[in-house]
Coordinates of C-alpha atoms in Angstrom, one line a residue:
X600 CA 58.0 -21.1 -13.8
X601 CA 59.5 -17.7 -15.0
X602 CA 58.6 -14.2 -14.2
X603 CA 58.7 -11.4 -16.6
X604 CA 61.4 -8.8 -16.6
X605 CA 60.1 -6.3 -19.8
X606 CA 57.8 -6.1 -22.6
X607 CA 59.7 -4.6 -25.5
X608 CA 58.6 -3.3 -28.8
X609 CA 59.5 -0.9 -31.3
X610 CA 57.6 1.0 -33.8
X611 CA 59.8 0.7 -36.6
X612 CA 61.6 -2.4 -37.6
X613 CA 65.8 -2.3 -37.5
X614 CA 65.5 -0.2 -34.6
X615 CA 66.0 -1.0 -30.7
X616 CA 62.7 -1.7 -28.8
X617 CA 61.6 -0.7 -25.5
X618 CA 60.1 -1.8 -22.6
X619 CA 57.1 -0.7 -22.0
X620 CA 56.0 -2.5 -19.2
X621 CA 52.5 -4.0 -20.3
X622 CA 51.3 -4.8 -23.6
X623 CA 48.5 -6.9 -25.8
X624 CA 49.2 -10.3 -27.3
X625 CA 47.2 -10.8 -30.5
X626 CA 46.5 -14.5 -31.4
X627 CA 48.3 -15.5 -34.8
X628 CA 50.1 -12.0 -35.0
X629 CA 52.2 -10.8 -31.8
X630 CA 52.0 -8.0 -29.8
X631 CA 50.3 -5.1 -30.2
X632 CA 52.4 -2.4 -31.5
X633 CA 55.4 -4.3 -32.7
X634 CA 56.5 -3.8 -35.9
X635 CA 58.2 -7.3 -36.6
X636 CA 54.2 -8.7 -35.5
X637 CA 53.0 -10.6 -38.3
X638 CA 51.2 -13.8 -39.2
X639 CA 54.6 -15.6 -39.9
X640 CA 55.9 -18.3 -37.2
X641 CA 58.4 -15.5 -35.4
X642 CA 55.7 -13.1 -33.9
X643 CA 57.0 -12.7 -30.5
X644 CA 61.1 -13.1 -29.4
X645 CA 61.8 -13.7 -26.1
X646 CA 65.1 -13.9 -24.1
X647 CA 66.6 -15.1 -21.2
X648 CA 67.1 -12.7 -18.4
X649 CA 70.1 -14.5 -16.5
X650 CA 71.9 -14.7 -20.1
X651 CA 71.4 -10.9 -20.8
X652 CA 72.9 -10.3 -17.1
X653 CA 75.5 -12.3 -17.7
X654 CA 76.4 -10.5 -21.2
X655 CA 76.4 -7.4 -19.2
X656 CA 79.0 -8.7 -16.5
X657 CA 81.2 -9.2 -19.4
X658 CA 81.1 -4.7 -20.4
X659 CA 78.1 -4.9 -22.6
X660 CA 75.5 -1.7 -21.4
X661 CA 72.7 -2.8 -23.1
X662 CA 69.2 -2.1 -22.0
X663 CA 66.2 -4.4 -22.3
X664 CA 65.0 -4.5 -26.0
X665 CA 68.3 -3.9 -27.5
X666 CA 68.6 -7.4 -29.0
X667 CA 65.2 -7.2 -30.2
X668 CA 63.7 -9.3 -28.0
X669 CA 60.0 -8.7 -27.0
X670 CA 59.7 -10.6 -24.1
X671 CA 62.8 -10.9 -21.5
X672 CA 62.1 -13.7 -18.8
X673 CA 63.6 -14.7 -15.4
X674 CA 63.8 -18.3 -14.6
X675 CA 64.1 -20.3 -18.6
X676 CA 67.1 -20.9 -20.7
X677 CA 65.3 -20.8 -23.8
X678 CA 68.0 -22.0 -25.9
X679 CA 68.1 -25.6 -24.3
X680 CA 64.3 -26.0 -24.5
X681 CA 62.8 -27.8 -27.7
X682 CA 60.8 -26.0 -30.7
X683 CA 57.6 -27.1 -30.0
X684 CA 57.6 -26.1 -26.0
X685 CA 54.4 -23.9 -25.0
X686 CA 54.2 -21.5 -22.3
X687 CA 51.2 -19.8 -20.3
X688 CA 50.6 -17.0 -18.7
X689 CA 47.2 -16.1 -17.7
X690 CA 45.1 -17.0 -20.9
X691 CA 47.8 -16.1 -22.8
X692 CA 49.7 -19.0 -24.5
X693 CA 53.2 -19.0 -26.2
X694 CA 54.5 -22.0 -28.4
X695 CA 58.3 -22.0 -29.8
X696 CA 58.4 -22.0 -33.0
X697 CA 62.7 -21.4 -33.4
X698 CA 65.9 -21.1 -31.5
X699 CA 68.4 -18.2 -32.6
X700 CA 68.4 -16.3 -35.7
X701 CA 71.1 -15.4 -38.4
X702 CA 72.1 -11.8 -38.2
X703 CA 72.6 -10.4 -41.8
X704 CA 74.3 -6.7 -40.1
X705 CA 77.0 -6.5 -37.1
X706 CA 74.8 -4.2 -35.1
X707 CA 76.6 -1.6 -32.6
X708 CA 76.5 -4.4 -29.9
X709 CA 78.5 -6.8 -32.4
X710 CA 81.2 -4.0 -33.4
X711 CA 81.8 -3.3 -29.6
X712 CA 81.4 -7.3 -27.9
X713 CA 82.3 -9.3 -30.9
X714 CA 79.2 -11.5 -30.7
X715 CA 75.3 -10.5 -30.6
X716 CA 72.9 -13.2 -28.0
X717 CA 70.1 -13.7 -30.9
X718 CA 71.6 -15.9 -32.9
X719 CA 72.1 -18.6 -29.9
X720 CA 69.8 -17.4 -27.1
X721 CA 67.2 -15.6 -29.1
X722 CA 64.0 -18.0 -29.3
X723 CA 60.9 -16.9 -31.5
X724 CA 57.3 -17.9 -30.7
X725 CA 53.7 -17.8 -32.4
X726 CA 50.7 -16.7 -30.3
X727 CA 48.0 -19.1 -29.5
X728 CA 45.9 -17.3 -27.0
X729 CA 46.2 -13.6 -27.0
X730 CA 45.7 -11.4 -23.9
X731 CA 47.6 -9.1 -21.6
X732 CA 50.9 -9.6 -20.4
X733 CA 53.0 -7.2 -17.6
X734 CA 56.3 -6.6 -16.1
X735 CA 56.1 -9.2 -13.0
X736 CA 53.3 -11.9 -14.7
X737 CA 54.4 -15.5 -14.1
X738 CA 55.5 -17.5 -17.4
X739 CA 55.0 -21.2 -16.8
X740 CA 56.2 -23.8 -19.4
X741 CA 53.6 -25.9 -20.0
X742 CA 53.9 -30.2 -19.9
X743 CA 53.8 -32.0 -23.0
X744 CA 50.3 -33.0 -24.6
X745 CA 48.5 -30.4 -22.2
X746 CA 45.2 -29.4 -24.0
X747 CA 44.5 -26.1 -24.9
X748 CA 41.1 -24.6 -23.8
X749 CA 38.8 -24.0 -26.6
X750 CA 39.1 -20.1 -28.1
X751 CA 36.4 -18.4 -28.6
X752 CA 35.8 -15.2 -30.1
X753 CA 32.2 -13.1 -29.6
X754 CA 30.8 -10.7 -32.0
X755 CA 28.0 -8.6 -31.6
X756 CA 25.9 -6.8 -34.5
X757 CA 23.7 -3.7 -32.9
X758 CA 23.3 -0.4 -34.2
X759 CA 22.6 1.0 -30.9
X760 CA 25.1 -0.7 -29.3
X761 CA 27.9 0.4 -31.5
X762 CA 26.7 4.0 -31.0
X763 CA 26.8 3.2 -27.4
X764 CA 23.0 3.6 -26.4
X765 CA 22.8 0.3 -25.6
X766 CA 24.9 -2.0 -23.1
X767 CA 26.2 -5.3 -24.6
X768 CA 24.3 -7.9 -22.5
X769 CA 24.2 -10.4 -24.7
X770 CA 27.7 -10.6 -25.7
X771 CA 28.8 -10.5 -22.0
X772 CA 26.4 -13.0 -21.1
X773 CA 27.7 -15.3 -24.1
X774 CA 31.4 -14.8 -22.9
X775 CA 30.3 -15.9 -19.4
X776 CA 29.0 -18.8 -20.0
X777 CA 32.0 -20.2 -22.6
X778 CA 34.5 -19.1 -19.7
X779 CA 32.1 -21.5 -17.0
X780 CA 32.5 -24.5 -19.7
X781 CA 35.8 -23.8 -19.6
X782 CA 36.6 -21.8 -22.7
X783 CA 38.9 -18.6 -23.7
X784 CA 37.4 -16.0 -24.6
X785 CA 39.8 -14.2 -27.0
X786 CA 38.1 -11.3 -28.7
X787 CA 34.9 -9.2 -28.1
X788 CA 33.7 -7.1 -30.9
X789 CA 30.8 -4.6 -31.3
X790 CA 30.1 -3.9 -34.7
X791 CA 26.9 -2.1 -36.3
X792 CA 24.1 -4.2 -38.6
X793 CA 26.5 -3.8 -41.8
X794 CA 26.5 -7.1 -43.7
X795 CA 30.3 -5.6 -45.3
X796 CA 32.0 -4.9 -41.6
X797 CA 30.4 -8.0 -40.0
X798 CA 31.8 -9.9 -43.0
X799 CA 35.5 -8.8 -43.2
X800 CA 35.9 -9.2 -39.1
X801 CA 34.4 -12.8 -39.2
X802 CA 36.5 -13.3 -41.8
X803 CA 39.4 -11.7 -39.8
X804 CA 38.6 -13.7 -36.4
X805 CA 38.4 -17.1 -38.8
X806 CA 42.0 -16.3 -40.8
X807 CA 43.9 -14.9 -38.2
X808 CA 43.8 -18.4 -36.1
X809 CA 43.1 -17.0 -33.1
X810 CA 39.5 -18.9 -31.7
X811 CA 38.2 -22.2 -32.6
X812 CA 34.8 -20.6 -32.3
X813 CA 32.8 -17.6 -33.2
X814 CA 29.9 -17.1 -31.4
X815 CA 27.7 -14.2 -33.4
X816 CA 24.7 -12.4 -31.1
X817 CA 21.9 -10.1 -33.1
X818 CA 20.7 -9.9 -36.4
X819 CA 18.9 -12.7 -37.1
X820 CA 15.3 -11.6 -37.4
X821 CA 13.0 -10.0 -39.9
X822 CA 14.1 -6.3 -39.7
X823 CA 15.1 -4.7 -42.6
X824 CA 18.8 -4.5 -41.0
X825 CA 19.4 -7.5 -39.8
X826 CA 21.8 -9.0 -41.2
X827 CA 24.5 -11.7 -39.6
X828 CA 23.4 -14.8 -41.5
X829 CA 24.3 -13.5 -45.4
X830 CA 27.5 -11.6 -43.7
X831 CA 28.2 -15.5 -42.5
X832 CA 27.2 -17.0 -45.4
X833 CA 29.4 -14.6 -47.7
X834 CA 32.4 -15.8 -46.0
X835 CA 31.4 -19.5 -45.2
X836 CA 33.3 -22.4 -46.5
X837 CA 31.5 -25.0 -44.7
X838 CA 27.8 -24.9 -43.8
X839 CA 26.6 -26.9 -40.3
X840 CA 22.7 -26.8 -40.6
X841 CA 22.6 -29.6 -37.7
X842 CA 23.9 -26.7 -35.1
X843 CA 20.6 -24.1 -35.7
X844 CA 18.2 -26.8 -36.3
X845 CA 18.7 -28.3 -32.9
X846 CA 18.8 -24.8 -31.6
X847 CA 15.3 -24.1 -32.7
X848 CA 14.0 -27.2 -31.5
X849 CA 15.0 -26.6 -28.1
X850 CA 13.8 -23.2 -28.0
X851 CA 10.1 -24.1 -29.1
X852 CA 9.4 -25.3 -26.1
X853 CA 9.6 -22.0 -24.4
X854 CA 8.2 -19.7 -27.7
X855 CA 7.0 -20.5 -30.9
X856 CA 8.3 -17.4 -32.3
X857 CA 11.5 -19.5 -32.7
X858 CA 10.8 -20.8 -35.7
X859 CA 11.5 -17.2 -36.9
X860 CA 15.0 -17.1 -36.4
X861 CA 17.3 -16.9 -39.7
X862 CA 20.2 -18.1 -37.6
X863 CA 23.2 -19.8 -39.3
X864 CA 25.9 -22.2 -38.3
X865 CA 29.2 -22.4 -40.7
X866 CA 32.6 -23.2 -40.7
X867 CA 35.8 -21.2 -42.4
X868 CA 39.4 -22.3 -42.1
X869 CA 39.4 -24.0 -38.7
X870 CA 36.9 -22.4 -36.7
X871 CA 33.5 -22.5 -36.3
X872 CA 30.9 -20.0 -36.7
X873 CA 27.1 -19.8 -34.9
X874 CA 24.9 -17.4 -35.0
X875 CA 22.8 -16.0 -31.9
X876 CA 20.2 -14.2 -31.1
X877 CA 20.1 -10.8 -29.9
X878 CA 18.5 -10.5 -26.6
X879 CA 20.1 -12.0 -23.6
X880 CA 17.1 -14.3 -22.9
X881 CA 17.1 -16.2 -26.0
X882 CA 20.8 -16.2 -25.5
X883 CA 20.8 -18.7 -22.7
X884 CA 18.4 -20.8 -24.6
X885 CA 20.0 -20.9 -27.9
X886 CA 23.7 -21.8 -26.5
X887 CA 23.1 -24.1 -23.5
X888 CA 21.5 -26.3 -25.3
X889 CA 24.5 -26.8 -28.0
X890 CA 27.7 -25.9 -26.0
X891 CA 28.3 -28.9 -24.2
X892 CA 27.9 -30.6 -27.6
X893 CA 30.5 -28.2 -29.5
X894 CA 33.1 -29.9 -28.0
X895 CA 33.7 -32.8 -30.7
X896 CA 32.8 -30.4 -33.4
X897 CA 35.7 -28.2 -32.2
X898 CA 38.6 -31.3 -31.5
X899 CA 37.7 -32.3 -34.9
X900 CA 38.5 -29.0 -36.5
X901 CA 41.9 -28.8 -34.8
X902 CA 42.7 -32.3 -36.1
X903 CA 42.9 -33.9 -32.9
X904 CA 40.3 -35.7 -32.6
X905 CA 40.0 -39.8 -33.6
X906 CA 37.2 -42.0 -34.8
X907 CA 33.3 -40.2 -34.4
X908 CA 32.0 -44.0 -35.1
X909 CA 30.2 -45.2 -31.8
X910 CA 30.6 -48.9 -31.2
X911 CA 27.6 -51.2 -31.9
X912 CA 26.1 -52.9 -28.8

C-alpha cells in the first residue's frame, strides 16, 4: 500500500508540471489536463517519493513535477516492480506499461546533478479505470490474476434533460444498479436526441477502451426524435439481436406496449452496447432481466473467457 504525495501535470509538453493536488483519470488517455495524455501506453508517469527525497539529500531542489512525473507515491519502488503490475485506488486502476525512459536533452536538473531519475526510477502506466485521484488517496498494488470489475459507461439521450428541465433518473437509476452487481461505472453522459452527437460519443466510449459496456437510456420509441438505435447502428460493428429480444419478452408480461420498443443491442471494438428505455420504470425491467446474464458476454469480449460449450449430461 502507498499513499499519494502530488498530482502533477503541465499544460504544455517539455515544460515542468505541477502539483495540483487532485485531478481526473481518463480511461485509455491519462489525466485530465496533461499534455503528455494520449491513447499511447505512457499516459500517466509516476515516481517514487523516497527516491525523489533521497535525490534531494544529495543538493538537488527540485519540487514535485520537475521530472515529469504525474503521480509521486510514498511506499513503492517502482523500478523493481514488473511491467505488467496494476495498482488501485478507489475505482481507479493503474497498470505498468514501462520502467525508465531515454532522455534525448540534459534538462537543467542533469547540467547541475549529472544524472536525471526518469530514465531508472521513472515508470509509465495506461489507465484502466478512470476516476478521481487526491493528494493523501491510498495506492495499493494489486495481486496477480485479480479480476477487474466490469466498466460500464451510461449515456443518456433527452432533449429536456440536456437543457436541464429534466433530472436524469434513469441514467442514475441504471448506474445504481451496475455498481450493486458489482460493476464500475466509468462515464455518465447527457446528450440531446441528435443521432450525429450520440454517434461520435458511443463511438468515443467504445474506441477509447475505457468500459466493457455501454448502457444507452431514451430514444427508442416512435417520436419523430428519437433516435439511439440508428446512432448505434451507424457505428456498430457487431449486431447482438439475442440481448433486446429477451428484453422484450420479459417486459410483456408487465405491458404490451413493449413490443414497441426499437431498442438495439451491438457491439464495437471490445465493448458492448444496449440500448434502454427512457423512463426509469421500464429501466428496472429492461436491465434486471439481462444483467446477470451480461457477464459471459463481457469475459468473452475481453478474451478471457474459455469454452461457452456446456457439457452433455
Amino acid at each position: 500500500m502507498g499513499t499519494i504525495m502530488a498530482v502533477c501535470v503541465s499544460p504544455r509538453k517539455g515544460t515542468p508540471k505541477t502539483n495540483i493536488g487532485t485531478a481526473r483519470l481518463i480511461a485509455g488517455w491519462g489525466l485530465e489536463h496533461d499534455s503528455y495524455a494520449g491513447s499511447r501506453h505512457r499516459q500517466v508517469s509516476l515516481l517514487s517519493y523516497e527516491k525523489i527525497e533521497a535525490f534531494r539529500a544529495r543538493g538537488a531542489e527540485v519540487e514535485f513535477g520537475a521530472f515529469g512525473e504525474n503521480l509521486v507515491v510514498r511506499g513503492f519502488d517502482f523500478a523493481a516492480l514488473p511491467v505488467g503490475a496494476r495498482f488501485a485506488c478507489g475505482g481507479v486502476v493503474l497498470e505498468m506499461t514501462r520502467i525508465g525512459r531515454e532522455c534525448h536533452s540534459h534538462c537543467a536538473i542533469f547540467e547541475k546533478m549529472g544524472e536525471c531519475m526518469m530514465p531508472t526510477q521513472g515508470v509509465f502506466a495506461r489507465v484502466l479505470c478512470g476516476g478521481p485521484l487526491s493528494v493523501g488517496d491510498e495506492l495499493e498494488l494489486l495481486p496477480d490474476g485479480t479480476p477487474l470489475p466490469y466498466r460500464v459507461a451510461v449515456l443518456t439521450a433527452s432533449d429536456k434533460g440536456s437543457r436541464g428541465e429534466r433530472v436524469d433518473e434513469s441514467g442514475a437509476l441504471i448506474a445504481q444498479m451496475c455498481e450493486q452487481a458489482g460493476m464500475l461505472v466509468t462515464r455518465t453522459v447527457l446528450l440531446p436526441d441528435e443521432r450525429d452527437r450520440l454517434a461520435a460519443a458511443m463511438r468515443e466510449l467504445c474506441d477509447g477502451g475505457g468500459c466493457d459496456l455501454l448502457l444507452t437510456t431514451g430514444g427508442t420509441g416512435f417520436a419523430p426524435r428519437d433516435c439511439t438505435p440508428e446512432a448505434t447502428c451507424d457505428i456498430a460493428e457487431r449486431m447482438v439481436p439475442g440481448i433486446p429480444a429477451a428484453m422484450v419478452a420479459n417486459s410483456l408480461q408487465y405491458t404490451p406496449r413493449a413490443m414497441l420498443t426499437r431498442a438495439v443491442a451491438a457491439i464495437r471494438a471490445k465493448t458492448l452496447i444496449v440500448n434502454l428505455p427512457g423512463s426509469p420504470k421500464a429501466v428496472q425491467e429492461n436491465l434486471s432481466f439481462p444483467l446477470p446474464a451480461l457477464g459471459h458476454g463481457l469475459q468473452m469480449l475481453r478474451g478471457e473467457g474459455g469454452e461457452c460449450a456446456r457439457p452433455m449430461k
